[in-house]
Amino acid sequence: GESVGLHLPTLSVQEGDNSIINCAYSNSASDYFIWYKQESGKGPQFIIDIRSNMDKRQGQRVTVLLNKTVKHLSLQIAATQPGDSAVYFCAESDFENQGGKLIFGQGTELSVKP
Amino acid sequence: ETGVTQTPRHLVMGMTNKKSLKCEQHLGHNAMYWYKQSAKKPLELMFVYSLEERVENNSVPSRFSPECPNSSHLFLHLHTLQPEDSALYLCASSHRLGKYEQFFGPGTRLTVL
């Protein structure tokens, strides 16, 4: 079956350092991937997405890397700030077979130490 | 208001009660979703609506009944729930079905006694 999982359930980094959050997926037909950030008491907030015809996409302080060969997705946050502390979810979608349904991973909790 | 709003934000109900969760999106989107988020579990998709038609019912028990009267509003009607239904219920919307980001509301924290 399909699954999306994260390698590390928790990640603690020093303020100013770069953070890398990893995600593995098993459905080789997935063609769309998203990263969400969820702060306590709030709904998930979109960070960045990437389609399967790309292997890298950059946003403001964030970069998503997609390695389809090993079915791996990562989110890099540059110069991590205390406000980045949250749970980060990756999600995959296989539009052709699953009609755009997002399958979410369990999440990684990022803790930023001042 | 902008974005996706949900009411109520918190709800406590007994197993014999009937209640409804409301979601409203002000983004002009055509697709809306209900998700369940339990502690230590990934988000679980419950229902998907596209242009007010249900296109996904993810094996959800019949004690959860969705309603989408128009493309801006989505309801989740609850009756005879179980304590294990206690969770955060999230509504989301997207431009349409497909490779589009979903915008989430803040959720309703539901506790079933």
XYZ file of N, CA and C in Angstrom:
681
model
N 0.815 -1.192 0.000
C 0.000 0.000 0.000
C 0.852 1.245 0.000
N 0.185 2.402 -0.179
C 0.972 3.628 -0.194
C 1.205 4.078 1.225
N 2.311 4.720 1.426
C 2.574 5.305 2.732
C 3.562 6.438 2.569
N 3.435 7.358 3.442
C 4.389 8.464 3.491
C 4.896 8.524 4.909
N 6.152 8.448 5.079
C 6.674 8.456 6.438
C 7.837 9.390 6.580
N 8.140 9.732 7.788
C 9.241 10.621 8.088
C 10.295 9.854 8.841
N 11.572 10.157 8.537
C 12.650 9.432 9.169
C 12.769 9.767 10.647
N 12.574 11.052 11.009
C 12.797 11.472 12.373
C 11.533 12.083 12.933
N 11.041 11.595 14.055
C 9.857 12.206 14.648
C 10.139 13.542 15.302
N 11.345 13.784 15.794
C 11.699 15.057 16.412
C 13.044 15.518 15.889
N 13.191 16.830 15.816
C 14.436 17.433 15.387
C 14.666 18.697 16.192
N 15.830 18.785 16.806
C 16.170 19.962 17.584
C 17.373 20.634 16.959
N 17.250 21.927 16.680
C 18.352 22.658 16.053
C 18.585 23.964 16.787
N 19.769 24.487 16.614
C 20.131 25.769 17.211
C 19.656 26.885 16.288
N 19.181 27.941 16.881
C 18.762 29.105 16.102
C 19.912 29.547 15.184
N 19.575 29.788 13.943
C 20.570 30.214 12.971
C 21.130 29.089 12.133
N 21.016 27.860 12.639
C 21.483 26.712 11.859
C 20.480 26.376 10.771
N 20.908 25.536 9.837
C 19.982 25.030 8.820
C 19.327 23.747 9.314
N 18.076 23.559 8.932
C 17.332 22.354 9.315
C 17.032 21.537 8.075
N 17.065 20.244 8.230
C 16.680 19.349 7.138
C 15.696 18.332 7.685
N 14.525 18.308 7.096
C 13.490 17.350 7.481
C 13.272 16.411 6.305
N 13.307 15.135 6.585
C 13.236 14.131 5.537
C 11.907 13.406 5.507
N 11.595 12.879 4.346
C 10.335 12.184 4.144
C 10.548 11.101 3.090
N 10.046 9.893 3.367
C 10.100 8.813 2.391
C 8.692 8.493 1.933
N 8.545 8.173 0.678
C 7.237 7.775 0.184
C 7.383 6.471 -0.582
N 6.288 5.757 -0.721
C 6.394 4.426 -1.333
C 5.683 4.312 -2.671
N 4.818 5.279 -3.004
C 4.077 5.188 -4.256
C 4.861 5.850 -5.383
N 5.452 5.056 -6.233
C 6.274 5.603 -7.306
C 5.454 6.390 -8.328
N 4.129 6.251 -8.284
C 3.267 6.991 -9.211
C 2.898 8.373 -8.684
N 3.259 8.683 -7.453
C 2.960 10.005 -6.909
C 3.671 11.069 -7.730
N 2.939 12.126 -8.052
C 3.494 13.140 -8.940
C 3.395 14.551 -8.383
N 2.977 14.652 -7.137
C 2.859 15.982 -6.532
C 3.115 15.836 -5.047
N 3.924 16.752 -4.505
C 4.325 16.656 -3.109
C 4.234 18.028 -2.463
N 3.834 18.026 -1.204
C 3.664 19.292 -0.478
C 4.261 19.165 0.903
N 4.781 20.270 1.390
C 5.182 20.382 2.788
C 4.256 21.376 3.486
N 3.808 20.954 4.674
C 2.985 21.823 5.514
C 3.652 22.009 6.867
N 3.365 23.152 7.475
C 3.822 23.464 8.831
C 2.579 23.622 9.702
N 2.602 22.987 10.865
C 1.468 23.136 11.767
C 1.960 23.572 13.142
N 1.541 24.759 13.529
C 1.853 25.265 14.859
C 0.734 24.843 15.812
N 1.064 24.838 17.064
C 0.121 24.393 18.084
C -1.163 25.207 18.018
N -2.298 24.510 17.975
C -3.587 25.181 17.974
C -4.018 25.736 16.629
N -3.261 25.431 15.597
C -3.587 25.953 14.266
C -3.700 24.824 13.260
N -4.313 25.135 12.128
C -4.358 24.177 11.044
C -3.050 24.180 10.277
N -2.809 23.151 9.467
C -1.581 23.105 8.666
C -1.507 24.286 7.711
N -0.306 24.798 7.552
C -0.067 25.955 6.689
C 0.870 25.530 5.565
N 0.494 25.811 4.342
C 1.303 25.462 3.173
C 2.667 26.145 3.233
N 3.723 25.354 2.937
C 5.065 25.925 2.879
C 5.537 25.978 1.430
N 5.575 24.815 0.800
C 6.105 24.730 -0.549
C 5.652 23.424 -1.171
N 5.542 23.412 -2.488
C 5.177 22.172 -3.172
C 6.141 21.928 -4.322
N 6.078 20.715 -4.863
C 6.944 20.371 -5.986
C 6.260 19.283 -6.800
N 6.385 19.383 -8.099
C 5.828 18.363 -8.985
C 6.936 17.406 -9.401
N 6.522 16.260 -9.862
C 7.498 15.199 -10.097
C 8.423 15.470 -11.281
N 8.115 16.490 -12.072
C 9.012 16.810 -13.194
C 10.149 17.740 -12.763
N 10.230 17.998 -11.465
C 11.294 18.834 -10.914
C 12.020 18.041 -9.843
N 13.265 18.420 -9.547
C 13.951 17.784 -8.426
C 14.322 18.781 -7.333
N 14.076 20.048 -7.594
C 14.395 21.058 -6.587
C 13.499 22.265 -6.798
N 13.106 22.844 -5.692
C 12.322 24.078 -5.781
C 12.649 24.914 -4.549
N 12.815 26.204 -4.769
C 13.192 27.079 -3.661
C 12.117 28.105 -3.386
N 11.961 28.382 -2.086
C 11.079 29.458 -1.665
C 11.873 30.403 -0.795
N 11.146 31.132 0.012
C 11.837 32.044 0.916
C 12.387 31.258 2.102
N 13.675 31.109 2.194
C 14.396 30.360 3.243
C 14.135 28.856 3.217
N 13.331 28.379 2.318
C 13.064 26.938 2.248
C 13.389 26.392 0.866
N 13.834 25.142 0.865
C 14.122 24.432 -0.370
C 13.571 23.031 -0.232
N 12.879 22.557 -1.248
C 12.413 21.175 -1.258
C 13.203 20.429 -2.331
N 13.681 19.265 -1.956
C 14.416 18.398 -2.872
C 13.635 17.109 -3.061
N 13.535 16.672 -4.289
C 12.816 15.439 -4.602
C 13.755 14.487 -5.317
N 13.901 13.310 -4.774
C 14.703 12.257 -5.392
C 13.780 11.102 -5.713
N 13.346 11.043 -6.963
C 12.367 10.018 -7.350
C 12.988 8.627 -7.406
N 14.289 8.588 -7.601
C 14.958 7.289 -7.689
C 14.818 6.507 -6.396
N 14.983 7.206 -5.287
C 14.887 6.538 -3.983
C 13.610 6.919 -3.251
N 12.722 7.632 -3.931
C 11.436 8.046 -3.356
C 11.655 8.780 -2.029
N 12.367 9.869 -2.125
C 12.728 10.636 -0.939
C 12.485 12.117 -1.194
N 11.984 12.754 -0.174
C 11.652 14.180 -0.225
C 12.283 14.828 0.998
N 12.838 16.014 0.837
C 13.366 16.706 2.011
C 13.004 18.184 1.965
N 12.933 18.744 3.140
C 12.663 20.171 3.309
C 13.855 20.772 4.038
N 14.459 21.756 3.423
C 15.580 22.434 4.046
C 15.141 23.837 4.435
N 15.399 24.184 5.685
C 15.083 25.519 6.181
C 16.402 26.197 6.512
N 16.654 27.311 5.874
C 17.902 28.043 6.112
C 17.746 28.995 7.294
N 18.819 29.123 8.056
C 18.854 30.080 9.172
C 17.593 29.942 10.030
N 17.432 28.770 10.610
C 16.217 28.453 11.362
C 15.995 29.434 12.494
N 14.733 29.841 12.633
C 14.354 30.828 13.638
C 13.400 30.206 14.655
N 13.281 30.797 15.823
C 12.335 30.253 16.819
C 10.919 30.110 16.274
N 10.525 31.008 15.397
C 9.191 30.926 14.800
C 8.997 29.747 13.873
N 10.076 29.048 13.569
C 9.977 27.856 12.730
C 9.602 26.621 13.545
N 9.599 26.749 14.857
C 9.245 25.616 15.714
C 7.797 25.216 15.436
N 7.612 23.978 15.043
C 6.282 23.483 14.658
C 6.422 22.016 14.272
N 5.305 21.420 13.896
C 5.332 20.084 13.306
C 5.249 20.246 11.795
N 6.109 19.544 11.093
C 6.175 19.625 9.637
C 5.694 18.309 9.036
N 4.771 18.427 8.089
C 4.211 17.258 7.412
C 4.553 17.289 5.939
N 4.927 16.143 5.410
C 4.976 16.022 3.967
C 3.710 15.281 3.525
N 3.314 15.512 2.299
C 2.156 14.827 1.738
C 2.420 14.554 0.271
N 1.891 13.453 -0.200
C 2.053 13.077 -1.601
C 0.681 12.910 -2.244
N 0.688 13.008 -3.549
C -0.558 12.856 -4.293
C -0.280 12.150 -5.611
N -1.151 11.221 -5.947
C -1.089 10.496 -7.212
C -2.382 10.827 -7.937
N -2.341 11.890 -8.713
C -3.590 12.406 -9.272
C -4.255 11.409 -10.209
N -3.476 10.747 -11.037
C -4.075 9.875 -12.056
C -4.838 8.723 -11.419
N -4.295 8.172 -10.350
C -4.913 7.000 -9.745
C -5.755 7.313 -8.520
N -5.491 8.460 -7.885
C -6.179 8.752 -6.633
C -6.897 10.092 -6.648
N -6.966 10.704 -7.824
C -7.777 11.906 -7.966
C -7.393 13.076 -7.096
N -6.124 13.240 -6.817
C -5.710 14.414 -6.072
C -5.767 14.255 -4.572
N -6.053 13.081 -4.078
C -6.081 12.862 -2.637
C -4.670 13.007 -2.075
N -4.525 13.791 -1.034
C -3.241 13.947 -0.368
C -3.085 12.887 0.709
N -1.944 12.216 0.718
C -1.632 11.265 1.778
C -0.520 11.885 2.607
N -0.816 12.052 3.890
C 0.102 12.745 4.772
C 0.987 11.783 5.548
N 2.193 12.233 5.845
C 3.066 11.530 6.755
C 2.711 11.879 8.197
N 3.411 11.258 9.132
C 3.078 11.443 10.539
C 3.558 12.772 11.089
N 4.553 13.365 10.493
C 5.037 14.655 10.959
C 6.334 14.570 11.716
N 7.114 15.619 11.616
C 8.338 15.787 12.392
C 8.209 17.059 13.205
N 8.497 16.950 14.493
C 8.427 18.138 15.334
C 9.783 18.811 15.342
N 9.806 20.053 14.893
C 11.048 20.829 14.874
C 11.064 21.756 16.079
N 12.130 21.678 16.836
C 12.301 22.530 17.999
C 13.560 23.373 17.800
N 13.409 24.678 17.904
C 14.533 25.584 17.669
C 14.993 26.156 19.003
N 16.241 25.912 19.323
C 16.799 26.396 20.582
C 17.424 27.771 20.386
N 17.089 28.718 21.245
C 17.637 30.076 21.088
C 19.111 30.143 21.469
N -13.752 38.433 6.242
C -12.804 37.380 6.624
C -12.143 36.803 5.388
N -10.974 36.288 5.572
C -10.268 35.673 4.451
C -9.922 34.247 4.811
N -9.559 33.444 3.788
C -9.096 32.103 4.063
C -10.231 31.143 4.376
N -9.918 30.183 5.206
C -10.843 29.130 5.571
C -11.174 29.262 7.061
N -12.444 29.371 7.377
C -12.856 29.497 8.768
C -13.668 28.281 9.178
N -13.567 27.943 10.461
C -14.308 26.811 10.985
C -14.960 27.203 12.307
N -16.180 26.730 12.495
C -16.869 26.943 13.761
C -17.622 25.673 14.148
N -17.733 25.378 15.452
C -17.021 26.067 16.523
C -15.551 25.655 16.555
N -14.750 26.331 17.350
C -13.347 25.943 17.478
C -13.193 24.788 18.458
N -14.085 24.727 19.413
C -14.070 23.639 20.395
C -15.500 23.140 20.573
N -15.632 21.826 20.747
C -16.953 21.238 20.934
C -16.830 20.025 21.839
N -17.672 19.988 22.855
C -17.771 18.821 23.734
C -19.183 18.288 23.594
N -19.310 17.006 23.327
C -20.632 16.445 23.148
C -20.713 15.046 23.733
N -21.922 14.678 24.137
C -22.156 13.335 24.612
C -22.422 12.411 23.448
N -22.386 11.138 23.705
C -22.530 10.158 22.639
C -23.916 10.171 22.009
N -24.898 10.708 22.722
C -26.255 10.720 22.156
C -26.599 12.048 21.498
N -25.695 13.004 21.543
C -25.967 14.323 20.965
C -25.885 14.310 19.446
N -26.485 15.359 18.874
C -26.304 15.646 17.444
C -25.752 17.057 17.342
N -24.676 17.184 16.616
C -24.070 18.504 16.426
C -23.579 18.614 14.986
N -23.227 19.839 14.597
C -22.690 20.057 13.260
C -21.455 20.950 13.317
N -20.488 20.630 12.485
C -19.323 21.472 12.293
C -19.513 22.237 10.993
N -19.064 23.490 11.017
C -19.229 24.329 9.837
C -17.877 24.795 9.321
N -17.759 24.837 8.017
C -16.554 25.338 7.363
C -16.974 26.300 6.268
N -16.249 27.389 6.163
C -16.530 28.367 5.111
C -15.209 28.830 4.507
N -15.178 28.853 3.171
C -13.952 29.341 2.524
C -14.283 30.572 1.693
N -13.375 31.548 1.786
C -13.565 32.840 1.126
C -12.548 33.005 0.001
N -12.153 31.900 -0.595
C -11.078 31.911 -1.578
C -11.556 31.648 -2.997
N -12.849 31.421 -3.158
C -13.354 31.131 -4.491
C -12.950 29.766 -5.015
N -12.651 28.854 -4.108
C -12.221 27.511 -4.497
C -13.402 26.621 -4.854
N -13.102 25.575 -5.629
C -14.151 24.660 -6.062
C -14.103 23.303 -5.366
N -13.069 23.025 -4.609
C -12.958 21.736 -3.924
C -12.821 21.973 -2.426
N -13.490 21.141 -1.642
C -13.417 21.240 -0.187
C -13.269 19.856 0.402
N -12.639 19.804 1.581
C -12.246 18.538 2.186
C -12.496 18.558 3.695
N -12.797 17.386 4.238
C -12.775 17.173 5.686
C -11.674 16.177 6.011
N -10.871 16.525 7.029
C -9.837 15.641 7.536
C -10.042 15.441 9.035
N -9.569 14.292 9.508
C -9.529 14.023 10.945
C -8.064 13.940 11.357
N -7.720 14.640 12.427
C -6.351 14.590 12.935
C -6.378 14.113 14.380
N -5.906 12.896 14.590
C -5.806 12.344 15.940
C -4.357 12.424 16.391
N -4.174 12.401 17.701
C -2.818 12.466 18.247
C -1.991 11.296 17.725
N -0.767 11.594 17.348
C 0.204 10.574 16.938
C -0.176 9.873 15.630
N -1.099 10.431 14.885
C -1.489 9.810 13.613
C -1.422 10.832 12.497
N -1.204 10.369 11.288
C -1.245 11.307 10.150
C -2.661 11.821 9.931
N -2.783 12.926 9.240
C -4.107 13.417 8.862
C -4.821 12.364 8.016
N -6.080 12.145 8.346
C -6.875 11.169 7.601
C -7.939 11.892 6.799
N -7.925 11.685 5.501
C -8.945 12.287 4.658
C -10.272 11.584 4.893
N -11.329 12.374 5.092
C -12.653 11.797 5.317
C -13.528 11.947 4.074
N -13.678 13.180 3.623
C -14.582 13.462 2.499
C -13.965 14.509 1.586
N -14.312 14.391 0.311
C -13.886 15.374 -0.686
C -15.106 15.810 -1.482
N -15.251 17.107 -1.671
C -16.301 17.646 -2.518
C -15.673 18.474 -3.630
N -16.179 18.297 -4.825
C -15.762 19.104 -5.958
C -17.005 19.669 -6.607
N -17.077 20.971 -6.691
C -18.262 21.634 -7.252
C -19.530 21.101 -6.603
N -19.473 20.993 -5.288
C -20.609 20.603 -4.445
C -21.016 19.140 -4.585
N -20.246 18.364 -5.321
C -20.556 16.936 -5.424
C -19.504 16.139 -4.663
N -19.966 15.162 -3.905
C -19.028 14.346 -3.158
C -18.288 13.413 -4.107
N -16.972 13.466 -4.070
C -16.184 12.624 -4.964
C -15.357 11.608 -4.206
N -15.355 11.699 -2.894
C -14.570 10.770 -2.090
C -15.268 10.576 -0.765
N -15.450 9.328 -0.406
C -15.952 8.992 0.920
C -15.023 7.897 1.421
N -14.119 8.280 2.267
C -12.996 7.418 2.610
C -13.341 6.409 3.695
N -14.360 5.582 3.446
C -14.753 4.547 4.411
C -15.022 5.133 5.787
N -15.727 6.235 5.798
C -16.043 6.906 7.053
C -17.367 6.359 7.596
N -17.436 6.106 8.912
C -18.695 5.603 9.492
C -19.853 6.557 9.227
N -21.045 5.985 9.154
C -22.219 6.775 8.799
C -22.623 7.760 9.887
N -22.033 7.674 11.058
C -22.324 8.659 12.100
C -21.731 10.030 11.757
N -20.910 10.068 10.710
C -20.414 11.333 10.162
C -21.122 11.553 8.828
N -21.782 12.685 8.690
C -22.549 12.941 7.478
C -22.182 14.321 6.939
N -21.539 14.393 5.768
C -21.160 15.701 5.237
C -22.278 16.315 4.420
N -22.175 17.633 4.283
C -23.132 18.360 3.451
C -22.407 19.539 2.835
N -22.615 19.739 1.548
C -21.978 20.862 0.845
C -23.052 21.600 0.048
N -23.714 22.575 0.655
C -24.824 23.270 -0.015
C -24.372 24.178 -1.159
N -23.144 24.652 -1.094
C -22.581 25.472 -2.176
C -21.070 25.397 -2.084
N -20.399 25.972 -3.030
C -18.947 25.781 -3.103
C -18.196 26.494 -1.987
N -18.870 27.338 -1.223
C -18.191 28.076 -0.160
C -18.395 27.465 1.220
N -19.357 26.581 1.350
C -19.716 26.056 2.665
C -19.667 24.537 2.698
N -19.195 24.028 3.815
C -19.125 22.590 4.035
C -19.483 22.323 5.479
N -20.337 21.330 5.678
C -20.752 20.962 7.024
C -20.377 19.501 7.282
N -20.203 19.199 8.545
C -20.039 17.812 8.970
C -21.024 17.578 10.116
N -22.057 16.798 9.843
C -23.082 16.514 10.832
C -22.676 15.274 11.631
N -22.803 15.402 12.929
C -22.318 14.356 13.840
C -23.485 13.801 14.658
N -23.576 12.493 14.764
C -24.603 11.916 15.641
C -24.149 10.570 16.157
N -24.501 10.311 17.401
C -24.140 9.079 18.116
C -22.661 8.747 17.941
N -21.814 9.723 18.252
C -20.383 9.504 18.126
C -19.852 8.672 19.289
N -18.635 8.195 19.113
C -17.954 7.388 20.105
C -16.777 8.182 20.683
N -16.326 7.845 21.867
C -15.176 8.574 22.441
C -13.944 8.563 21.527
N -13.773 7.503 20.762
C -12.598 7.441 19.879
C -12.705 8.398 18.686
N -13.859 9.038 18.550
C -14.017 10.057 17.506
C -13.462 11.404 17.944
N -13.079 11.502 19.196
C -12.468 12.742 19.686
C -11.185 13.008 18.909
N -11.095 14.204 18.349
C -9.954 14.540 17.489
C -10.083 15.994 17.057
N -9.122 16.434 16.275
C -9.200 17.738 15.629
C -9.732 17.516 14.217
N -10.821 18.175 13.874
C -11.405 18.033 12.546
C -11.068 19.270 11.729
N -10.383 19.016 10.643
C -9.869 20.094 9.803
C -10.611 20.139 8.479
N -10.921 21.339 8.084
C -11.513 21.582 6.773
C -10.437 22.211 5.892
N -10.465 21.904 4.621
C -9.521 22.505 3.680
C -10.233 22.782 2.369
N -9.651 23.662 1.582
C -10.179 23.913 0.243
C -9.014 24.074 -0.724
N -9.292 23.848 -1.993
C -8.292 24.062 -3.036
C -8.979 24.605 -4.273
N -8.186 25.203 -5.138
C -8.719 25.804 -6.367
C -9.652 24.811 -7.076
N -9.152 23.616 -7.262
C -9.982 22.509 -7.718
C -9.239 21.227 -7.396
N -9.809 20.079 -7.741
C -9.116 18.819 -7.488
C -7.863 18.757 -8.348
N -6.852 18.110 -7.823
C -5.635 17.937 -8.610
C -4.421 18.468 -7.888
N -3.442 18.900 -8.662
C -2.157 19.274 -8.085
C -2.180 20.731 -7.617
N -3.027 20.966 -6.626
C -3.168 22.305 -6.072
C -3.030 22.237 -4.565
N -2.374 23.243 -4.003
C -2.244 23.260 -2.558
C -3.612 23.372 -1.909
N -3.720 22.748 -0.767
C -4.942 22.830 0.008
C -4.718 23.819 1.144
N -5.695 24.680 1.325
C -5.643 25.671 2.393
C -6.506 25.161 3.550
N -5.937 25.111 4.719
C -6.622 24.545 5.866
C -7.208 25.615 6.777
N -8.319 25.268 7.401
C -8.857 26.078 8.463
C -8.167 25.738 9.774
N -8.547 26.410 10.860
C -7.894 26.186 12.158
C -8.342 24.905 12.852
N -9.445 24.326 12.375
C -9.907 23.077 12.964
C -10.926 23.265 14.076
N -11.682 22.208 14.317
C -12.577 22.123 15.472
C -12.060 21.006 16.368
N -11.769 21.349 17.610
C -11.324 20.337 18.570
C -12.563 19.695 19.177
N -12.796 18.434 18.845
C -13.995 17.721 19.291
C -13.651 16.737 20.397
N -14.424 16.799 21.461
C -14.303 15.827 22.552
C -15.645 15.149 22.735
N -15.643 13.826 22.656
C -16.862 13.039 22.840
C -16.774 12.344 24.190
N -17.747 12.640 25.026
C -17.721 12.065 26.385
C -18.522 10.774 26.454
